[in-house]
Tab-separated table of C-alpha atoms in Angstrom:
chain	number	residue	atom	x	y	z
L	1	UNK	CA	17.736	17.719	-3.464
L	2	UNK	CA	15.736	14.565	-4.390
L	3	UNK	CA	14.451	13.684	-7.805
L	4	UNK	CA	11.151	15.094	-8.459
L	5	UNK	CA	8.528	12.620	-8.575
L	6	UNK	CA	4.941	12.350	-8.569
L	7	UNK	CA	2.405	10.801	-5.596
L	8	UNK	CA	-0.898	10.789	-7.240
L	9	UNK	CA	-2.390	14.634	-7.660
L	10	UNK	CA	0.906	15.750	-5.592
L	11	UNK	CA	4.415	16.477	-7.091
L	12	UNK	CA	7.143	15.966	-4.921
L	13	UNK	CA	10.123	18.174	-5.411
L	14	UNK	CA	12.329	17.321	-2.412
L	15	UNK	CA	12.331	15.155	0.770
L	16	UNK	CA	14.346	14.575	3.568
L	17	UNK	CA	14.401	11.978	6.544
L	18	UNK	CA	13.897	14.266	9.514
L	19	UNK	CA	13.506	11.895	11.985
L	20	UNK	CA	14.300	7.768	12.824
L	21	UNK	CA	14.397	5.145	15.068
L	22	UNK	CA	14.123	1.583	15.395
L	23	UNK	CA	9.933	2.022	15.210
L	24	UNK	CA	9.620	4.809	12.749
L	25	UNK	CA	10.762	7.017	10.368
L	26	UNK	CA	9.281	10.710	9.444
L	27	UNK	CA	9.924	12.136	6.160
L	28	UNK	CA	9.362	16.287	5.367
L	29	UNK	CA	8.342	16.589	1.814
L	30	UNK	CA	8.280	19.312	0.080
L	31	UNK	CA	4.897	19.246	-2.247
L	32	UNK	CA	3.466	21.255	-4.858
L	33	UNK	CA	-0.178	20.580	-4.016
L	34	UNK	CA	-3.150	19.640	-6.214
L	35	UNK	CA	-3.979	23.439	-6.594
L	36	UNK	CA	-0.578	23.983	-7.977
L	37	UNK	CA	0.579	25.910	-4.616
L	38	UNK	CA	3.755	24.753	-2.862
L	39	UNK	CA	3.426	23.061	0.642
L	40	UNK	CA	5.349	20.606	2.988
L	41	UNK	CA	3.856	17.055	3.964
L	42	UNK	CA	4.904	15.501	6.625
L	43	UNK	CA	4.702	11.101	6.665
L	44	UNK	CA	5.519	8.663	9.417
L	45	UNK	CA	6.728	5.184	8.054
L	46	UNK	CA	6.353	2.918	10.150
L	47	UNK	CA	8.348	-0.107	10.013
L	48	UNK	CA	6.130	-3.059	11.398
L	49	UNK	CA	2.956	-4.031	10.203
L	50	UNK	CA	0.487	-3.515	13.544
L	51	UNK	CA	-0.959	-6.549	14.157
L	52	UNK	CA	-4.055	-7.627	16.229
L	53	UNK	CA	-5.960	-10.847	17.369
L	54	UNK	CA	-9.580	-11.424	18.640
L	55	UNK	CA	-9.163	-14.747	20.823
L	56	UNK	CA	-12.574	-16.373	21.787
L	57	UNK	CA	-12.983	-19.352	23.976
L	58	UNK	CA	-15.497	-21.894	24.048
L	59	UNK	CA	-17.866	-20.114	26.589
L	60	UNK	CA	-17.708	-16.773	24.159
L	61	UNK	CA	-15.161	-14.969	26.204
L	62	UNK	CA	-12.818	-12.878	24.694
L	63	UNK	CA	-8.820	-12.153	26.789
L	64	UNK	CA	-8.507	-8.575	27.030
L	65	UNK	CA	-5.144	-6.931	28.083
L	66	UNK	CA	-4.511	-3.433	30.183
L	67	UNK	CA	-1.745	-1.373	29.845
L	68	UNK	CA	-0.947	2.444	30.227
L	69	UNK	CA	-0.635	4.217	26.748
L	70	UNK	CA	2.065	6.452	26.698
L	71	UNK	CA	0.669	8.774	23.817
L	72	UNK	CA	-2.237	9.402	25.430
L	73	UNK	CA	-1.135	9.383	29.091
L	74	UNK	CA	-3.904	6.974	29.955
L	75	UNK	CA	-4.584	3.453	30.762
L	76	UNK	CA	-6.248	0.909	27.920
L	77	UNK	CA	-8.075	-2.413	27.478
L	78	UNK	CA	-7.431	-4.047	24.312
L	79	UNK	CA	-7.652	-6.825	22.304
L	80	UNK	CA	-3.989	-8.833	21.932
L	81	UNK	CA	-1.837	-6.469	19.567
L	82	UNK	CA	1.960	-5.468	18.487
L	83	UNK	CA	4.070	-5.171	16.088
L	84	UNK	CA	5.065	-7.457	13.085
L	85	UNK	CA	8.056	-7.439	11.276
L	86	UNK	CA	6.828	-6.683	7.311
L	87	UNK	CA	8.786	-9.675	6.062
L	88	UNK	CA	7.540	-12.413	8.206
L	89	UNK	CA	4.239	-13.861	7.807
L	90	UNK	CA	1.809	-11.961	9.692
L	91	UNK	CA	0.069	-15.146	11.266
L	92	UNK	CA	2.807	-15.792	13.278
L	93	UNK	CA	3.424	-12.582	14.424
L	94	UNK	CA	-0.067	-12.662	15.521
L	95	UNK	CA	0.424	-16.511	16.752
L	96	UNK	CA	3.219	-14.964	18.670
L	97	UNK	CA	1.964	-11.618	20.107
L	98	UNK	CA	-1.389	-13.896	21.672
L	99	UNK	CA	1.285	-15.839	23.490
L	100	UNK	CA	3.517	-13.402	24.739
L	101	UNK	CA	0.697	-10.585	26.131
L	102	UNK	CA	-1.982	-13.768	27.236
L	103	UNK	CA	0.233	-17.152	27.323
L	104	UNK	CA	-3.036	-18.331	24.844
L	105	UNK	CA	-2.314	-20.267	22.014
L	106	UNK	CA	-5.089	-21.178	19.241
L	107	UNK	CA	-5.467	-24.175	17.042
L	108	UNK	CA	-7.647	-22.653	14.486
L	109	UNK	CA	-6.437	-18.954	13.151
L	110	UNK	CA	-8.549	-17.113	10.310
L	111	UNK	CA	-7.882	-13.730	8.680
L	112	UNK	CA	-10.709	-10.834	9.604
L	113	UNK	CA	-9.616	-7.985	8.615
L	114	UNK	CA	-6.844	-5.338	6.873
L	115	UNK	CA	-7.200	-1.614	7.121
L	116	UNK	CA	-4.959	1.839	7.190
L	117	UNK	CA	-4.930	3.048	10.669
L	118	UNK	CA	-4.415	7.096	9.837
L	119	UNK	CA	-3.739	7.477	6.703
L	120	UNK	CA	-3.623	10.740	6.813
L	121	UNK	CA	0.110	11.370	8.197
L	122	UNK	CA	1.439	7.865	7.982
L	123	UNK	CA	1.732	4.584	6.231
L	124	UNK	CA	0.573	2.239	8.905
L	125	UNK	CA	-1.071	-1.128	8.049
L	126	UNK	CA	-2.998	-3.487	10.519
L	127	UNK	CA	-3.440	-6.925	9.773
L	128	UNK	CA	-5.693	-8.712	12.218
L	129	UNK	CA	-6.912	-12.573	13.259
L	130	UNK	CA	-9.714	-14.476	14.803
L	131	UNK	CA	-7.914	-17.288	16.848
L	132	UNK	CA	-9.960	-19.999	18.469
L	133	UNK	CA	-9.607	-23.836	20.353
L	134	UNK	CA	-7.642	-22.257	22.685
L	135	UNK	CA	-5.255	-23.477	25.273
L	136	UNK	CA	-3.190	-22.010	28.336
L	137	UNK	CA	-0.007	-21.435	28.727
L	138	UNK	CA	2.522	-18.854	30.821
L	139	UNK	CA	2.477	-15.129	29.205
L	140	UNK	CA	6.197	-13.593	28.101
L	141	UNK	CA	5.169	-9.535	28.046
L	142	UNK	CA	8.330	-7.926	26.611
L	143	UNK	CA	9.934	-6.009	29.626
L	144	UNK	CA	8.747	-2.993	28.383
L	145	UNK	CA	5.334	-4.250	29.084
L	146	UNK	CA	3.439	-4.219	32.249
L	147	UNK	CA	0.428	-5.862	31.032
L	148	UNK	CA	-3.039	-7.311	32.551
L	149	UNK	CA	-5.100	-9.788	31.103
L	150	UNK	CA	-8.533	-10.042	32.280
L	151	UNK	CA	-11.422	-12.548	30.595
L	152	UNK	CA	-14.898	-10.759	29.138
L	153	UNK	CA	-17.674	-11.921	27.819
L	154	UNK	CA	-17.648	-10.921	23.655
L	155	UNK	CA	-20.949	-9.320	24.545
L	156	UNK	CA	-19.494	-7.256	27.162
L	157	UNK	CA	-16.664	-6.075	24.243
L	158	UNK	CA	-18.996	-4.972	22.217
L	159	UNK	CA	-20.949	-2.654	24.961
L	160	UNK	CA	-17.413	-1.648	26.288
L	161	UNK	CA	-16.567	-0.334	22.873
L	162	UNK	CA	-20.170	0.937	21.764
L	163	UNK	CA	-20.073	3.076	25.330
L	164	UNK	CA	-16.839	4.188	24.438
L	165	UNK	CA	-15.079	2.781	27.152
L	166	UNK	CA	-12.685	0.978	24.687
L	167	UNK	CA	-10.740	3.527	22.366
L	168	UNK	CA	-8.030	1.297	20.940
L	169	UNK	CA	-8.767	1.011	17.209
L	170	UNK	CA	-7.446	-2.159	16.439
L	171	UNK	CA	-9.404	-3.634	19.373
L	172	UNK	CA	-13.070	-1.340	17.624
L	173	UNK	CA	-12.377	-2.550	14.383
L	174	UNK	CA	-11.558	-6.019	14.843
L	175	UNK	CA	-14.596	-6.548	17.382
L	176	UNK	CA	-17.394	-4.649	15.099
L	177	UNK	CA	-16.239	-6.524	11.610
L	178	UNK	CA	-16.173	-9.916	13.320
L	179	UNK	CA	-19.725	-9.131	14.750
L	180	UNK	CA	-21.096	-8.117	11.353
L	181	UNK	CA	-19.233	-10.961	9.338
L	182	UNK	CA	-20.661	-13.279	12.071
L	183	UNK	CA	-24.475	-11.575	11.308
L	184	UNK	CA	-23.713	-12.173	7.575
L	185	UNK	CA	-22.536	-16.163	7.919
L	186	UNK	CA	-18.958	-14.965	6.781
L	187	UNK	CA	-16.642	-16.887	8.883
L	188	UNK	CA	-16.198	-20.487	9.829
L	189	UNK	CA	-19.473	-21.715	11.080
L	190	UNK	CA	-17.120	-22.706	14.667
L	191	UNK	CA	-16.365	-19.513	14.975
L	192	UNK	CA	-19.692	-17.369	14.170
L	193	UNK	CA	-21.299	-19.916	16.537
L	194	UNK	CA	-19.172	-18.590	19.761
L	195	UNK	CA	-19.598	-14.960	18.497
L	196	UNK	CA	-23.230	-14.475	17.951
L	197	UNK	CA	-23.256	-17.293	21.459
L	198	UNK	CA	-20.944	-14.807	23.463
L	199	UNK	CA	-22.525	-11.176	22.108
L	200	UNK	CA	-26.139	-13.036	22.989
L	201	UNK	CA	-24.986	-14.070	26.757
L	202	UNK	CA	-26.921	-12.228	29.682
């Protein structure tokens, strides 16, 4: 039995790991809810940060990577992601995960955007970075990974994620608040420029 403790309007009177691995952890609370009724809440910790970059190269094109999505038993385009250990910087985990998945590496890095990615059920953060002057290189995919990279245009992005063709939230969020903060003159003027250049090509 765990000391009882309070998480905002809920009042924990026992938890228990119930399941781990290197990735995650899930933890069964038992809760007296809001109402004052008892209940169980299950949360999945997850121990890396998720952490995503939209690359964009001088001609507005954006690196997009394919891979089959266990979960969901289907295949995915996406914008460079992975995991980031929560005690190193997440730049270069991001610096790192654009070279493994595309062999791209960027001179000039911003941050664009934070958010909970279901915060529902679990704890998961993404932390995500606009990374342009880019330059080749050889990708490194981990082996798990069987990975292709094809180039798009960022307009194309956009209409591949408005049409729903895209489902990957890292890769919706990350393309849609660069778009707007472009619109509003909220990033470096370099990189609005090759935005609002690429989502205005033909």
């Amino acid at each position: 039995m765990s000391k009882e403790r309070k998480i905002g309007p809920w009042r924990v009177t026992d938890a228990r790991k119930a399941f781990d691995n290197p990735w995650i952890t899930v933890t069964d609370h038992k809760v007296i809810h809001p109402d004052g009724s008892p209940g169980e809440y299950g949360v999945v910790h997850f121990k890396n940060l998720a952490i995503g970059v939209l690359p964009i190269d001088a001609e507005g094109n954006v690196p997009l990577v394919g891979q089959h999505r266990f979960p969901h038993d289907k295949y995915s385009w996406e914008l460079p992601e992975g995991g980031g250990k929560r005690d190193v910087d997440p730049l270069i985990s991001a610096q790192r995960e654009l070279a493994e998945e595309t062999g791209l590496s960027a001179k000039e890095w911003a941050p664009l955007c934070g958010f909970d990615i279901s915060n529902s059920v679990t704890d998961e953060r993404a932390v995500c970075f606009l990374a342009w002057d880019l330059s080749e290189g050889a990708a490194a995919p981990e082996p798990s990974e069987a990975l292709t990279v094809k180039k798009v245009s960022f307009k194309d992005l956009l209409e591949m994620v408005m049409s729903g063709e895209v489902t990957d939230s890292l890769t919706i969020v990350m393309a849609l608040t660069a778009y707007a903060k472009a619109l509003r003159g909220e990033l470096p003027a370099p990189i609005s420029h090759l935005l609002l250049a690429g989502a205005a090509r033909k």
